[in-house]
CSV table of C-alpha atoms (C1' of nucleotides) in Angstrom, one decimal:
chain,number,residue,atom,x,y,z
K,1,UNK,CA,93.8,-160.0,165.2
K,2,UNK,CA,90.6,-159.2,163.4
K,3,UNK,CA,90.5,-158.3,159.8
K,4,UNK,CA,90.0,-154.6,160.5
K,5,UNK,CA,93.5,-154.4,162.0
K,6,UNK,CA,94.7,-153.7,158.5
K,7,UNK,CA,92.3,-150.7,158.4
K,8,UNK,CA,93.3,-148.6,161.3
K,9,UNK,CA,90.5,-147.1,163.2
K,10,UNK,CA,92.4,-143.8,163.3
K,11,UNK,CA,90.6,-142.9,160.1
K,12,UNK,CA,87.3,-143.0,162.1
K,13,UNK,CA,88.5,-140.3,164.5
K,14,UNK,CA,89.5,-137.4,162.4
K,15,UNK,CA,91.0,-136.3,159.1
K,16,UNK,CA,93.7,-138.9,159.3
K,17,UNK,CA,95.0,-140.2,156.1
K,18,UNK,CA,97.9,-142.5,155.6
K,19,UNK,CA,101.1,-141.0,154.3
K,20,UNK,CA,103.2,-142.4,151.5
K,21,UNK,CA,105.1,-144.3,154.2
K,22,UNK,CA,101.9,-145.9,155.6
K,23,UNK,CA,101.3,-146.0,159.3
K,24,UNK,CA,104.9,-146.6,160.1
K,25,UNK,CA,106.9,-144.2,157.9
K,26,UNK,CA,110.6,-144.9,157.9
K,27,UNK,CA,111.4,-141.3,156.9
K,28,UNK,CA,111.9,-139.1,159.9
K,29,UNK,CA,110.1,-136.0,158.5
K,30,UNK,CA,107.2,-138.1,157.5
K,31,UNK,CA,106.9,-139.8,160.8
K,32,UNK,CA,107.1,-136.4,162.6
K,33,UNK,CA,104.3,-135.2,160.4
K,34,UNK,CA,102.2,-138.2,161.2
K,35,UNK,CA,102.9,-137.8,164.9
K,36,UNK,CA,101.8,-134.2,164.8
K,37,UNK,CA,98.5,-135.2,163.2
K,38,UNK,CA,98.0,-138.1,165.6
K,39,UNK,CA,98.7,-135.9,168.5
K,40,UNK,CA,95.9,-133.5,167.5
K,41,UNK,CA,93.2,-136.2,167.4
K,42,UNK,CA,90.8,-136.4,170.3
K,43,UNK,CA,89.1,-139.8,170.1
K,44,UNK,CA,86.4,-140.7,172.6
K,45,UNK,CA,87.9,-141.6,176.0
K,46,UNK,CA,87.8,-145.2,177.1
K,47,UNK,CA,87.3,-146.4,180.7
K,48,UNK,CA,87.7,-149.9,182.0
K,49,UNK,CA,84.2,-151.0,182.9
K,50,UNK,CA,83.2,-153.0,185.9
K,51,UNK,CA,83.2,-156.2,183.9
K,52,UNK,CA,86.6,-157.8,183.6
K,53,UNK,CA,88.6,-156.4,180.7
K,54,UNK,CA,91.2,-158.1,178.6
K,55,UNK,CA,94.6,-156.5,178.5
K,56,UNK,CA,97.4,-157.2,176.1
K,57,UNK,CA,101.0,-156.3,176.8
K,58,UNK,CA,103.8,-156.4,174.3
K,59,UNK,CA,107.5,-155.8,174.5
K,60,UNK,CA,110.4,-155.9,172.0
K,61,UNK,CA,114.1,-156.8,172.6
K,62,UNK,CA,116.9,-156.3,170.1
K,63,UNK,CA,119.9,-158.1,168.9
K,64,UNK,CA,122.7,-157.1,171.3
K,65,UNK,CA,125.3,-156.8,168.6
K,66,UNK,CA,123.3,-154.8,166.1
K,67,UNK,CA,122.3,-156.9,163.1
K,68,UNK,CA,118.9,-155.5,162.9
K,69,UNK,CA,117.1,-158.5,164.3
K,70,UNK,CA,114.5,-158.1,167.0
K,71,UNK,CA,112.0,-160.2,168.9
K,72,UNK,CA,108.6,-159.3,170.4
K,73,UNK,CA,106.6,-161.0,173.0
K,74,UNK,CA,102.9,-160.4,173.7
K,75,UNK,CA,100.4,-161.7,176.2
K,76,UNK,CA,96.7,-161.4,176.7
K,77,UNK,CA,95.5,-161.4,180.3
K,78,UNK,CA,92.3,-161.1,182.2
K,79,UNK,CA,92.8,-160.3,185.8
K,80,UNK,CA,95.4,-162.8,186.9
K,81,UNK,CA,94.7,-165.2,184.1
K,82,UNK,CA,96.9,-165.6,181.1
K,83,UNK,CA,94.7,-166.1,178.1
K,84,UNK,CA,97.3,-166.2,175.3
K,85,UNK,CA,101.0,-165.7,174.8
K,86,UNK,CA,103.1,-165.3,171.6
K,87,UNK,CA,106.5,-164.4,170.5
K,88,UNK,CA,107.6,-163.4,167.1
K,89,UNK,CA,110.9,-162.6,165.4
K,90,UNK,CA,111.6,-160.0,162.8
K,91,UNK,CA,113.9,-157.5,161.2
K,92,UNK,CA,114.2,-153.9,162.4
K,93,UNK,CA,115.1,-151.1,160.1
K,94,UNK,CA,116.7,-148.0,161.3
K,95,UNK,CA,118.5,-147.3,164.6
K,96,UNK,CA,116.8,-146.0,167.7
K,97,UNK,CA,116.2,-142.3,167.6
K,98,UNK,CA,114.7,-140.3,170.5
K,99,UNK,CA,111.0,-139.5,169.8
K,100,UNK,CA,111.0,-141.6,166.7
K,101,UNK,CA,110.8,-145.0,168.4
K,102,UNK,CA,107.6,-146.1,166.7
K,103,UNK,CA,109.3,-146.3,163.3
K,104,UNK,CA,111.7,-148.9,164.6
K,105,UNK,CA,109.5,-151.0,167.0
K,106,UNK,CA,105.9,-150.3,165.9
K,107,UNK,CA,105.6,-152.9,163.2
K,108,UNK,CA,107.0,-155.8,165.1
K,109,UNK,CA,104.9,-155.0,168.1
K,110,UNK,CA,101.8,-155.1,165.9
K,111,UNK,CA,102.8,-158.4,164.5
K,112,UNK,CA,103.2,-159.9,168.0
K,113,UNK,CA,99.8,-158.4,169.2
K,114,UNK,CA,98.0,-159.7,166.1
K,115,UNK,CA,99.6,-163.2,166.7
K,116,UNK,CA,97.5,-163.3,169.9
K,117,UNK,CA,94.5,-164.0,167.7
K,118,UNK,CA,92.1,-162.0,169.8
K,119,UNK,CA,91.6,-158.3,170.3
K,120,UNK,CA,92.1,-157.0,173.8
K,121,UNK,CA,90.1,-154.2,175.4
K,122,UNK,CA,93.3,-152.2,176.0
K,123,UNK,CA,97.0,-152.5,175.1
K,124,UNK,CA,100.0,-151.8,177.4
K,125,UNK,CA,103.5,-151.0,176.1
K,126,UNK,CA,106.8,-149.8,177.6
K,127,UNK,CA,106.6,-146.5,175.8
K,128,UNK,CA,105.3,-142.9,176.1
K,129,UNK,CA,101.9,-141.8,174.8
K,130,UNK,CA,100.8,-138.1,174.8
K,131,UNK,CA,104.0,-137.3,176.8
K,132,UNK,CA,105.9,-136.6,173.6
K,133,UNK,CA,107.2,-133.5,171.8
K,134,UNK,CA,104.4,-134.0,169.2
K,135,UNK,CA,102.0,-135.6,171.6
K,136,UNK,CA,102.1,-139.0,169.9
K,137,UNK,CA,104.6,-141.5,171.3
K,138,UNK,CA,104.7,-145.1,170.4
K,139,UNK,CA,102.0,-146.2,172.8
K,140,UNK,CA,99.5,-143.7,171.3
K,141,UNK,CA,100.6,-144.3,167.8
K,142,UNK,CA,100.1,-148.1,168.1
K,143,UNK,CA,96.8,-147.8,169.8
K,144,UNK,CA,95.6,-145.5,167.0
K,145,UNK,CA,96.8,-147.8,164.3
K,146,UNK,CA,95.2,-150.8,165.9
K,147,UNK,CA,92.0,-148.9,166.9
K,148,UNK,CA,92.5,-150.0,170.5
K,149,UNK,CA,92.7,-148.0,173.7
K,150,UNK,CA,96.3,-148.0,174.9
K,151,UNK,CA,98.5,-147.0,177.8
K,152,UNK,CA,102.2,-146.7,178.3
K,153,UNK,CA,104.8,-147.3,181.0
K,154,UNK,CA,108.3,-145.8,181.3
K,155,UNK,CA,110.9,-145.2,183.9
K,156,UNK,CA,110.8,-141.5,183.5
K,157,UNK,CA,108.8,-138.8,181.6
K,158,UNK,CA,109.8,-137.9,178.1
K,159,UNK,CA,108.8,-134.3,177.9
K,160,UNK,CA,106.3,-133.7,180.7
K,161,UNK,CA,107.1,-132.3,184.1
K,162,UNK,CA,105.6,-132.7,187.5
K,163,UNK,CA,106.3,-133.6,191.1
K,164,UNK,CA,107.2,-136.9,192.8
K,165,UNK,CA,104.3,-138.8,194.3
K,166,UNK,CA,103.9,-139.8,198.0
K,167,UNK,CA,105.8,-142.8,199.3
K,168,UNK,CA,102.9,-145.3,199.6
K,169,UNK,CA,101.7,-147.7,196.9
K,170,UNK,CA,98.9,-146.0,195.0
K,171,UNK,CA,100.2,-142.5,195.4
K,172,UNK,CA,100.3,-140.6,192.1
K,173,UNK,CA,101.3,-137.1,190.8
K,174,UNK,CA,100.3,-135.5,187.5
K,175,UNK,CA,102.8,-134.9,184.8
K,176,UNK,CA,101.9,-132.0,182.6
K,177,UNK,CA,102.9,-131.0,179.1
K,178,UNK,CA,101.6,-127.9,177.4
K,179,UNK,CA,99.2,-127.3,180.2
K,180,UNK,CA,97.5,-130.7,180.1
K,181,UNK,CA,98.0,-133.9,182.1
K,182,UNK,CA,99.6,-136.4,179.8
K,183,UNK,CA,100.9,-139.0,182.3
K,184,UNK,CA,101.2,-139.7,186.0
K,185,UNK,CA,104.0,-140.7,188.2
K,186,UNK,CA,102.8,-143.7,190.1
K,187,UNK,CA,104.2,-145.4,193.3
K,188,UNK,CA,103.4,-149.0,192.4
K,189,UNK,CA,104.9,-150.3,195.6
K,190,UNK,CA,105.7,-148.7,198.9
K,191,UNK,CA,109.3,-147.6,199.0
K,192,UNK,CA,110.2,-148.2,195.4
K,193,UNK,CA,111.1,-145.6,192.8
K,194,UNK,CA,107.9,-144.4,191.0
K,195,UNK,CA,107.1,-145.4,187.4
K,196,UNK,CA,105.4,-143.2,184.8
K,197,UNK,CA,101.9,-144.2,183.6
K,198,UNK,CA,101.2,-142.7,180.2
K,199,UNK,CA,97.9,-141.6,178.8
K,200,UNK,CA,97.8,-142.7,175.2
K,201,UNK,CA,95.1,-143.7,172.6
K,202,UNK,CA,91.7,-143.0,174.2
K,203,UNK,CA,93.1,-143.1,177.7
K,204,UNK,CA,93.8,-140.6,180.5
K,205,UNK,CA,96.6,-140.5,183.1
K,206,UNK,CA,94.0,-141.6,185.6
K,207,UNK,CA,93.1,-144.7,183.7
K,208,UNK,CA,96.7,-145.5,182.9
K,209,UNK,CA,97.6,-145.2,186.6
K,210,UNK,CA,94.7,-147.4,187.6
K,211,UNK,CA,95.5,-150.2,185.1
K,212,UNK,CA,99.1,-150.1,186.1
K,213,UNK,CA,98.3,-150.5,189.7
K,214,UNK,CA,95.9,-153.3,188.9
K,215,UNK,CA,98.6,-155.3,187.2
K,216,UNK,CA,101.2,-154.6,189.9
K,217,UNK,CA,101.2,-156.5,193.1
K,218,UNK,CA,104.5,-156.5,194.9
K,219,UNK,CA,106.6,-155.7,191.9
K,220,UNK,CA,107.4,-152.3,190.5
K,221,UNK,CA,106.2,-153.0,187.0
K,222,UNK,CA,103.0,-154.9,185.9
K,223,UNK,CA,103.4,-158.6,185.4
K,224,UNK,CA,101.9,-158.8,181.9
K,225,UNK,CA,104.7,-156.5,180.6
K,226,UNK,CA,107.4,-158.4,182.4
K,227,UNK,CA,106.0,-161.6,181.0
K,228,UNK,CA,105.9,-160.2,177.4
K,229,UNK,CA,109.5,-159.1,177.8
K,230,UNK,CA,110.4,-162.5,179.1
K,231,UNK,CA,108.8,-164.2,176.1
K,232,UNK,CA,110.7,-161.9,173.8
K,233,UNK,CA,114.1,-162.7,175.5
K,234,UNK,CA,113.3,-166.4,175.4
K,235,UNK,CA,112.6,-166.2,171.7
K,236,UNK,CA,115.9,-164.3,171.2
K,237,UNK,CA,117.7,-167.1,173.1
K,238,UNK,CA,116.4,-169.6,170.6
K,239,UNK,CA,117.7,-167.6,167.7
V,1,DG,C1',133.1,-134.2,180.4
V,2,DC,C1',128.4,-136.5,179.9
V,3,DG,C1',123.5,-136.5,179.6
V,4,DA,C1',119.5,-133.6,179.7
V,5,DC,C1',113.9,-136.9,174.5
V,6,DA,C1',111.0,-143.4,175.6
V,7,DG,C1',114.2,-148.3,174.2
S,1,DA,C1',118.3,-151.5,175.1
S,2,DT,C1',122.4,-153.6,177.6
S,3,DC,C1',126.1,-153.5,180.7
S,4,DT,C1',128.2,-152.4,185.3
S,5,DT,C1',128.4,-151.3,189.8
S,6,DG,C1',126.1,-150.5,194.1
S,7,DT,C1',122.3,-151.4,197.5
S,8,DC,C1',118.7,-153.6,199.6
S,9,DG,C1',115.7,-157.2,201.3
S,10,DC,C1',114.8,-162.0,202.2
DNA sequence: GCGACAG
DNA sequence: ATCTTGTCGC
């Protein structure tokens, strides 16, 4: 990605300053503090324009039998077109800890996204955004560090609560945390279990839901994310 | 008893 | 995440 990827745009949107652990502190206390500060930022909202936007999706898979190795796949798409695809291998440090996933997967996801060579308009990750105890899940964290609008997708909410949407593709229902909408349950296909579209860096639940539906025709989850995950698994298979 | 805070 | 088992649709 561009040179400024190393100088996160977070700094432009508040009193953010990097901690001793950088943007991906390994120390839990330090990461929690960073999450609290990220969660308070209110960067200008981004909306996909009428012109076609480039979306990047990235996913990471881990070594089945521990080992600390991991692989990440990333794709850059515009509409139904695939513009770029990359897979990278790397080492992962700590174990997975609920609410602290960014410490483990953030750096490798950034590496994969930067390998695409071009900056997208928005980033999609299988992760939570503002639906997080400290309002800064991995999707928001990564978007802030990269200075790119981001959205997240998960099977279920992390901390937010709300009703189930109607049964038809396109039906949505707000998920609220601390009185504000942080995500939306979205029926991406008629008759299937809804997914959760997460507002993250510079995005709303509405935008997250719209982008998710746009990348989802027939399947329950958006094809760019499935493709990114496939690339990561493929790379793992090669060693 | 297990999980109930993403993967 | 990954694995297993169960269900559903083509």
